[in-house]
XYZ file of C-alpha atoms in Angstrom:
359
model
C 55.165 19.147 85.491
C 52.529 22.144 84.603
C 51.074 23.713 87.455
C 47.279 23.011 88.158
C 46.017 26.685 87.962
C 47.296 26.761 84.463
C 46.195 23.741 83.232
C 42.814 24.733 84.169
C 43.448 28.295 82.347
C 45.179 26.707 78.970
C 42.437 24.074 78.843
C 39.501 26.279 79.169
C 41.135 28.703 76.445
C 41.616 25.746 74.068
C 37.793 24.592 74.618
C 36.537 28.524 74.118
C 39.167 28.279 70.680
C 37.305 24.969 69.633
C 33.754 26.544 70.271
C 34.541 29.764 68.253
C 36.058 27.374 65.466
C 33.055 25.490 65.151
C 30.902 27.982 65.235
C 32.684 29.765 62.820
C 32.903 26.413 60.439
C 28.735 25.929 60.914
C 28.265 29.868 59.526
C 29.670 29.471 56.940
C 28.010 25.971 55.722
C 24.973 28.136 56.581
C 25.698 30.637 54.359
C 26.468 28.347 51.393
C 23.402 26.393 51.923
C 25.366 23.553 53.589
C 23.561 23.055 56.293
C 19.801 24.381 57.777
C 19.794 26.747 60.199
C 17.643 27.100 63.053
C 15.274 30.228 62.673
C 13.171 32.035 64.557
C 10.705 34.457 62.672
C 8.290 35.729 66.047
C 12.292 35.897 67.972
C 13.260 37.660 65.566
C 10.785 40.478 65.448
C 11.230 40.299 69.402
C 14.961 41.412 68.738
C 14.383 44.233 66.416
C 11.803 45.711 68.568
C 14.405 45.190 71.492
C 16.744 47.172 69.239
C 14.486 50.016 68.265
C 13.394 50.482 71.464
C 16.660 50.534 72.935
C 17.615 53.321 70.266
C 14.439 55.320 71.144
C 15.480 55.002 74.597
C 19.071 56.269 74.228
C 18.151 59.220 72.122
C 15.891 59.887 74.835
C 18.031 60.075 77.425
C 20.879 61.637 75.635
C 18.088 64.781 74.595
C 17.495 64.805 78.380
C 20.862 65.863 79.664
C 21.123 68.138 76.989
C 17.383 69.738 78.071
C 19.507 69.454 81.693
C 22.267 70.878 80.283
C 20.212 74.521 78.562
C 18.312 74.769 81.718
C 21.301 75.337 83.677
C 22.400 78.369 80.357
C 19.722 79.783 81.224
C 19.626 79.038 84.980
C 23.379 81.103 84.610
C 21.648 83.624 82.145
C 19.171 84.350 84.570
C 21.321 84.681 87.701
C 23.979 87.112 85.711
C 20.655 88.952 84.693
C 19.400 89.138 88.523
C 22.940 90.499 89.679
C 23.285 92.941 87.144
C 19.951 94.451 87.912
C 20.642 93.882 92.189
C 23.926 95.626 91.199
C 22.962 98.671 89.535
C 19.316 99.370 91.776
C 20.061 101.744 94.468
C 19.733 101.957 97.918
C 16.979 104.432 98.219
C 14.889 103.196 95.237
C 11.250 101.728 95.542
C 11.546 97.968 96.787
C 15.452 97.631 97.450
C 14.516 94.604 99.471
C 12.280 93.122 97.626
C 14.434 93.712 94.114
C 17.241 91.283 96.206
C 14.936 88.911 97.788
C 12.959 88.722 94.092
C 16.993 88.021 92.531
C 16.983 84.622 95.651
C 13.666 83.543 94.872
C 14.000 83.131 91.352
C 17.652 81.854 91.400
C 16.210 78.821 94.016
C 13.286 78.591 91.493
C 15.485 77.509 88.697
C 18.213 75.235 91.525
C 14.751 73.507 92.357
C 13.473 72.941 88.719
C 17.017 71.423 87.262
C 17.243 69.925 90.516
C 13.547 68.172 89.942
C 13.915 67.097 86.629
C 18.025 65.327 87.589
C 15.983 63.422 89.976
C 12.949 61.964 88.734
C 12.372 62.444 85.266
C 16.316 61.405 84.320
C 17.002 59.218 86.914
C 13.563 57.326 85.330
C 14.749 57.157 82.189
C 18.218 56.305 83.598
C 16.636 52.852 85.421
C 14.699 52.100 82.876
C 17.799 51.980 80.400
C 20.159 49.987 82.341
C 18.249 46.661 82.164
C 19.118 46.517 78.701
C 23.225 45.866 78.205
C 22.295 42.596 80.485
C 19.020 41.553 78.040
C 21.543 42.373 74.599
C 24.186 40.369 76.318
C 21.703 37.215 76.697
C 20.366 37.896 73.378
C 23.204 37.460 71.668
C 24.349 34.561 74.107
C 21.399 32.812 72.882
C 22.827 33.361 68.920
C 25.512 31.646 69.975
C 24.228 28.723 71.783
C 21.894 28.037 68.873
C 24.374 27.436 66.577
C 26.085 25.362 69.092
C 22.851 23.520 68.581
C 22.348 23.337 65.137
C 26.242 22.534 65.002
C 26.020 19.672 67.415
C 22.363 18.388 65.607
C 24.539 18.591 62.693
C 27.135 16.298 63.814
C 24.974 14.144 65.147
C 22.431 13.407 62.175
C 26.270 13.294 60.361
C 27.601 10.505 62.211
C 23.619 8.360 62.187
C 24.166 8.373 58.639
C 27.737 7.503 57.879
C 28.869 4.558 57.162
C 30.842 3.165 59.653
C 28.586 3.778 62.862
C 30.352 4.136 66.017
C 28.128 4.241 68.662
C 30.296 5.425 71.216
C 30.997 8.724 69.159
C 27.078 9.026 67.965
C 26.367 8.300 71.891
C 28.693 10.893 72.793
C 27.076 13.106 69.829
C 24.173 12.559 71.182
C 24.455 14.074 74.552
C 26.473 16.901 73.384
C 22.885 17.384 71.290
C 21.137 16.731 74.238
C 23.488 19.691 75.969
C 23.144 22.232 73.278
C 19.461 21.650 72.991
C 18.877 22.370 76.479
C 21.582 25.403 77.094
C 19.665 27.116 73.895
C 16.445 26.579 74.885
C 16.421 27.681 78.414
C 17.855 30.876 77.244
C 15.037 31.066 74.265
C 12.717 30.752 76.831
C 13.617 33.098 79.196
C 14.248 36.032 76.652
C 10.402 35.149 75.164
C 8.985 35.966 78.785
C 11.252 38.703 78.997
C 10.930 40.864 75.269
C 7.560 41.322 74.931
C 7.524 42.246 78.212
C 9.692 44.697 77.683
C 8.441 45.857 74.536
C 4.929 46.738 76.709
C 6.890 48.626 79.013
C 8.231 51.534 77.171
C 4.630 53.322 76.801
C 4.690 53.284 80.709
C 8.261 54.878 80.923
C 7.299 57.184 77.930
C 4.025 58.548 79.929
C 5.892 58.543 83.655
C 8.888 60.771 81.648
C 6.561 63.281 80.096
C 4.132 63.404 82.194
C 6.403 64.509 85.077
C 8.521 66.436 82.815
C 5.316 68.186 81.885
C 4.339 68.745 85.911
C 7.771 70.149 86.996
C 7.518 72.910 83.974
C 3.766 73.547 85.053
C 5.241 74.430 88.245
C 8.660 76.205 87.249
C 6.689 78.813 84.647
C 3.280 79.085 86.947
C 6.047 80.604 90.095
C 8.256 82.509 87.574
C 4.837 84.042 86.320
C 4.185 85.143 89.710
C 7.651 86.596 90.414
C 8.432 88.238 86.902
C 4.464 89.634 87.958
C 6.383 91.342 91.497
C 9.220 92.898 89.211
C 7.194 94.575 87.379
C 5.060 95.913 90.065
C 8.111 96.686 91.538
C 9.678 98.835 87.965
C 5.774 100.293 88.155
C 6.384 101.703 91.773
C 9.605 102.693 90.582
C 8.384 105.424 87.737
C 5.808 106.311 89.880
C 9.066 107.116 92.619
C 10.560 108.371 89.740
C 7.935 110.881 87.982
C 6.816 112.286 91.813
C 10.033 113.346 92.659
C 10.306 114.908 89.345
C 6.457 116.509 89.663
C 8.243 117.401 93.025
C 10.779 119.454 91.967
C 9.166 121.406 89.149
C 6.847 122.211 91.532
C 9.054 123.813 94.045
C 10.440 125.560 91.524
C 6.722 126.761 90.358
C 6.697 127.569 94.552
C 10.266 129.482 94.741
C 8.261 131.792 92.360
C 4.898 132.338 93.877
C 6.213 132.812 97.342
C 8.413 135.799 95.680
C 5.503 137.390 94.134
C 3.525 136.624 97.198
C 6.555 137.884 99.459
C 5.671 141.237 97.118
C 2.154 140.895 97.616
C 2.200 140.944 101.229
C 4.202 143.797 101.992
C 1.386 145.899 100.231
C -0.989 143.868 102.108
C -0.054 143.229 105.034
C -3.261 143.129 106.651
C -4.397 139.906 105.142
C -4.000 137.672 108.233
C -1.094 135.071 108.200
C -3.481 132.428 110.198
C -5.970 132.374 107.464
C -5.016 129.084 105.734
C -3.693 127.203 108.458
C -6.242 127.345 110.668
C -9.413 126.991 109.278
C -10.782 130.745 110.721
C -12.363 131.855 108.144
C -15.104 128.464 107.199
C -13.459 127.609 103.826
C -11.096 125.663 104.769
C -11.096 122.501 107.509
C -8.672 123.193 110.323
C -5.264 122.431 110.158
C -4.915 122.500 106.439
C -1.777 122.189 105.199
C -1.878 121.969 101.340
C -3.577 120.073 98.281
C -3.232 116.454 96.888
C -4.297 115.284 93.930
C -5.075 111.222 93.732
C -3.028 109.622 90.605
C -4.340 106.231 91.433
C -7.099 104.732 92.685
C -7.037 103.113 96.394
C -9.287 101.330 98.318
C -9.348 101.354 101.915
C -8.501 98.614 104.219
C -9.039 99.981 107.119
C -12.181 102.194 108.986
C -9.164 104.967 109.318
C -8.836 105.157 105.422
C -10.111 108.151 103.184
C -11.248 105.548 99.770
C -9.297 107.753 96.979
C -10.476 107.310 93.121
C -8.403 108.777 90.797
C -8.368 112.962 90.118
C -10.070 112.876 93.824
C -8.715 116.535 95.615
C -7.905 116.172 99.512
C -7.101 118.744 101.574
C -4.667 117.845 103.933
C -4.129 118.419 107.641
C -1.804 118.141 110.688
C -2.165 115.156 112.546
C -3.369 115.582 115.814
C -0.960 113.645 117.677
C 2.708 114.061 115.231
C 3.730 110.624 116.929
C 0.636 109.150 114.897
C 1.989 109.404 111.826
C 3.112 107.015 109.938
C 5.755 107.481 107.385
C 4.924 107.253 103.837
C 0.656 108.114 104.923
C -1.301 111.537 105.573
C -4.524 112.903 106.843
C -6.839 114.446 105.012
C -10.669 114.828 103.210
C -11.859 114.768 99.890
C -12.295 118.906 98.977
C -15.922 117.526 97.391
C -16.772 116.591 100.879
C -15.920 119.793 102.490
C -17.215 121.839 100.644
C -20.848 120.300 100.550
C -21.086 119.450 104.014
C -18.173 120.996 106.343
C -17.806 117.841 108.036
C -14.105 116.885 109.104
C -15.251 113.290 110.315
C -14.996 112.138 107.586
C -11.184 112.516 106.932
C -8.992 109.395 106.688
C -5.712 108.286 105.888
C -4.052 107.584 102.831
C -0.367 106.662 101.201
C 1.033 109.853 99.508
C 2.499 107.952 96.985
C -0.878 107.518 95.343
C -1.401 111.471 95.391
C 0.927 114.133 93.918
C 1.277 118.230 94.881
C -1.576 120.303 93.474
């Protein structure tokens, strides 16, 4: 005696095989023109649109993934470039800490950009395309059920037209026809509702995808532009630092030669007072005068005790009354033009040393 489970399975298998044979026979008869085929031009257009929509969506998803791979490649290249610059950047150079922070901010910006596209634009496309396999399977099922319906319709018609009518067979064929028609029409109606809606939704999906991508790109390039400007500013200051250092070395060499000449001169004219330059006793220079500098950049004062500079201004540098008040990189002085005109020391102010060079 056969086991019930195996018997049921074998029965289902036999039914499925019979269905496939019946469908194959029906398709052959239809191709040979010996049986009419149910056709729905409107539905066929919907299916053509569905296939076009699925192909386009799949291509867009593939290209979006390729774009993300390119973003990741650019991120890796940017990181290696930043790491190279950080390794070469010497500690005493201008803006070492700013350079390290800039490299970290650039890396974070690339990461955020890649993650934003992945989480939003690509995820949206994945969700959109996830519905296609089920609909595609139901379209295929609807086609099979249409063949079943045509086959049942033709079988019922042939029994009715037969010379010997078997009412039992006709009744059974009519029942099978009704069942095949019901199953086919249920699938047909569902798909006729879904396919046009899905076709219309593609526009909204494309709009959301590319608007989101454009927004991510705009934000990324805006922030990257700021970081690039910061890098340019640091490089400009580094070049100024190098130039000032070079000028300082040249001035030191010139000063050594002048000092030697001055020593020789002072031996023959030792009567000149040593304090004539440093204490302003002769009235030509302000008290505490040290040396002169010339502004090589404009400087806009941001506080009341600061000295505003225009490129080319000559400043008489003075010693601070209290050395503890002097901040690193800042000098105290009065513009030479103002001092010569009014001899007014109250116009003195502090200014950044790296905006000037000694003269």
